[in-house]
C-alpha positions in Angstrom: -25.4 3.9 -1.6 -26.6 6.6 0.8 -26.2 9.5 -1.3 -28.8 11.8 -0.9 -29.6 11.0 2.4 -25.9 11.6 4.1 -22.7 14.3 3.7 -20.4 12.3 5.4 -19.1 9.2 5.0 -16.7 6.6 6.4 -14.4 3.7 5.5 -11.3 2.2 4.4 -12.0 1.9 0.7 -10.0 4.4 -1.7 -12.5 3.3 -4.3 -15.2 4.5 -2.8 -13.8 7.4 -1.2 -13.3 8.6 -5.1 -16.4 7.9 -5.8 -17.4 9.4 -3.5 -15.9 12.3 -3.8 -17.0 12.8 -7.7 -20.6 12.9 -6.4 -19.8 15.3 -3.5 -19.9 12.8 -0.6 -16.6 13.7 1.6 -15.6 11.3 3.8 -13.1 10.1 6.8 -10.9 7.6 6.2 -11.0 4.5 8.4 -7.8 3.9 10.0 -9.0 0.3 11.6 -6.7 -2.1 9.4 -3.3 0.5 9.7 -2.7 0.4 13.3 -5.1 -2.6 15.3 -5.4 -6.3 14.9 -6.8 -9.8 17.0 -4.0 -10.8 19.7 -5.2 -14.4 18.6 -8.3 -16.1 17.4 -10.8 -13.7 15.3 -12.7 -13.3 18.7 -9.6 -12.2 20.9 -8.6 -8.8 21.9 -7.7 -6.0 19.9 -4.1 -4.6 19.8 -2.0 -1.6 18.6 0.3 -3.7 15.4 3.8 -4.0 16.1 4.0 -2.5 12.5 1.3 0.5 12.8 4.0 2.9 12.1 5.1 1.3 8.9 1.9 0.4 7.4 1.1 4.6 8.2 3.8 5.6 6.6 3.4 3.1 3.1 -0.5 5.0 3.3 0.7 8.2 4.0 0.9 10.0 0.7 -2.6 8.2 -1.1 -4.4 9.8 2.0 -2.0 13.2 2.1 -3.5 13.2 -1.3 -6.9 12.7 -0.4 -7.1 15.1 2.0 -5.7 17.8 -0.3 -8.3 17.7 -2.9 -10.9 17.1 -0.4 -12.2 13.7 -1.0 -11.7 13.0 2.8 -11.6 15.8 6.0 -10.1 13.7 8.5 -9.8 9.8 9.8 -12.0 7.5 12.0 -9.8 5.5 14.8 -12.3 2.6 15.5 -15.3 1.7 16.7 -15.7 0.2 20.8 -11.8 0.4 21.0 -11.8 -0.2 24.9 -14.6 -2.4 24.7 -12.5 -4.1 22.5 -9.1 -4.6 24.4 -7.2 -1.5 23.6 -6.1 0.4 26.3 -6.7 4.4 26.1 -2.6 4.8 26.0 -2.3 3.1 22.2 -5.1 4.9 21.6 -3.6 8.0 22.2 -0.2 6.7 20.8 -2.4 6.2 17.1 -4.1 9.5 17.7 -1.2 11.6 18.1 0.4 10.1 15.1 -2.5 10.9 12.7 -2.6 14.2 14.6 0.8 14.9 13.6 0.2 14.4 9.9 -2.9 16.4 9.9 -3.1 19.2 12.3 -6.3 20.4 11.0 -7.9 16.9 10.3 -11.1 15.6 12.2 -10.3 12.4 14.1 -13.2 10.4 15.5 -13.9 7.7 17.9 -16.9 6.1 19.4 -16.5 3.9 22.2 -19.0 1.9 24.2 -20.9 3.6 27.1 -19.9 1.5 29.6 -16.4 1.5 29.7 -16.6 5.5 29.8 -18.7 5.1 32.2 -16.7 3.4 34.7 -17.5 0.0 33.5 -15.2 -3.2 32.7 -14.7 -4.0 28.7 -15.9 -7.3 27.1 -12.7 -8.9 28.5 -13.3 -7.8 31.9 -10.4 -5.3 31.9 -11.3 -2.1 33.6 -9.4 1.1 32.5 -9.7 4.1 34.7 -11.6 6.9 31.8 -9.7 10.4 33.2 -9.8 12.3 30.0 -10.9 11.8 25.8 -6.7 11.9 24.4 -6.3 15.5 23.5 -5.4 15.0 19.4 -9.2 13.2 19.0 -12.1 15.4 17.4 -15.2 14.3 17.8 -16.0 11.7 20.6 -19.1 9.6 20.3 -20.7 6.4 22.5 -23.2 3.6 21.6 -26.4 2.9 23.8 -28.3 0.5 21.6 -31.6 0.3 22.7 -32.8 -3.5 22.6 -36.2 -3.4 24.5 -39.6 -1.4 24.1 -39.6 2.3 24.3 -39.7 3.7 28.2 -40.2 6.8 29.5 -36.4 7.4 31.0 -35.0 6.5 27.3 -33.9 9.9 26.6 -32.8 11.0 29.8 -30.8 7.8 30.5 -28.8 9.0 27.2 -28.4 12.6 28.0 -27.0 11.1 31.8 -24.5 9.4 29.5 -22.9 12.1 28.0 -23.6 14.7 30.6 -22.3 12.7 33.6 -19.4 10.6 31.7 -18.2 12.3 28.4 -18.8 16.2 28.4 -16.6 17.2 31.6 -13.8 15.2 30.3 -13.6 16.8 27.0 -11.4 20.0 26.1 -12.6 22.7 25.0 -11.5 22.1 21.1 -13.2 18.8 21.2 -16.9 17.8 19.8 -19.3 14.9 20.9 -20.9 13.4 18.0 -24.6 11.7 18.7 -25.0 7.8 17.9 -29.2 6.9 17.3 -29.2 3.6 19.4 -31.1 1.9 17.5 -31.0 -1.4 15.0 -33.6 -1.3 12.5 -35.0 -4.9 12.6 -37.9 -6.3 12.0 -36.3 -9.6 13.8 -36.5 -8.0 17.1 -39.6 -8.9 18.9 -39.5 -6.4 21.7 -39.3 -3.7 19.1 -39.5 -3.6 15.4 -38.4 -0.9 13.0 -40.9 1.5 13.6 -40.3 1.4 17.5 -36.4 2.1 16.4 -37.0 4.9 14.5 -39.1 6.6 17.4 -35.8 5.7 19.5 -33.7 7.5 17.0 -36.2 10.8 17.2 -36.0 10.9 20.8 -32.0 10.5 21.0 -31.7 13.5 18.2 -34.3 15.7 20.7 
């Protein structure tokens, strides 16, 4: 659905993947269901599955497949891990088992600015951030923007990544921009078109 607008893509769904990759649309697999799952109630806290490495291991060889013919380049680890209750050592535990696999695969995570940046998760748990784990890629935060445009909006984002995210990377790794923005036309403070003049100013 957003061919011709997008060369990446991500998600869990094989189908789509192949589809995906018939129409030249590559992808990275999203490795979400394989290793995390709720502690409790839907709304509880993430955590690492006491069966990652067997549920890996049965997808293994439909995504050793994948990545040989191309249809994906690499894996996606989560979205707001920390934010959600994982602590940065099972991430690192599920990053250096992908890594294993595929040495030359991109793995990406984005994370919520505020843990990163010294901040306490959704659970009030605070982790201290000393370093992005070494087998991740591409590293990436969210900063939605929910009010009207102001003057500081850029800089406020560049502080994020300049202050927080860049010196703690390695030298192999990437940072990989997220447009804070939700197009809405629900949000009172600002609408779509507002949103899409946040989006120009983050990619500036």
């Amino acid at each position: 659905e957003y061919l011709g607008w997008a060369n990446l893509g991500f998600t869990a769904n094989i189908t789509n993947i192949t589809a995906g990759a018939k129409l030249g649309l590559r992808h990275l697999y999203k490795v979400t269901p394989l290793f995390w799952e709720r502690s409790g109630s839907p709304k509880s806290p993430l955590r690492l599955r006491a069966d990652y490495k067997e549920q890996w291991e049965a997808m293994r060889p439909t995504l050793v497949e994948l990545y040989r013919n191309g249809s994906i380049v690499g894996f996606v680890l989560g979205d707001e891990l920390v934010w959600m209750g994982l602590d940065w050592e099972v991430i690192e535990t599920a990053a250096n088992l992908i890594r294993h696999d595929f040495p030359g695969s991109i793995i990406w995570m984005n994370e919520a600015s505020g843990v990163v940046g010294g901040k306490c998760n959704h659970f009030h748990v605070c982790y201290n951030f000393t370093h992005v784990p070494k087998a991740i890629s591409w590293f990436s935060l969210d900063r939605y923007w929910t009010t009207a445009l102001h003057k500081d909006h850029a800089n406020r984002l560049r502080e994020n990544y300049e202050k927080h995210l860049i010196p703690k990377l390695d030298k192999n790794q990437s940072i990989v921009l997220v447009p804070g923005g939700f197009a809405s036309k629900y949000n009172k403070k600002c609408n779509s078109e507002c949103y899409e003049e946040f989006c120009s100013r983050d990619a500036m």
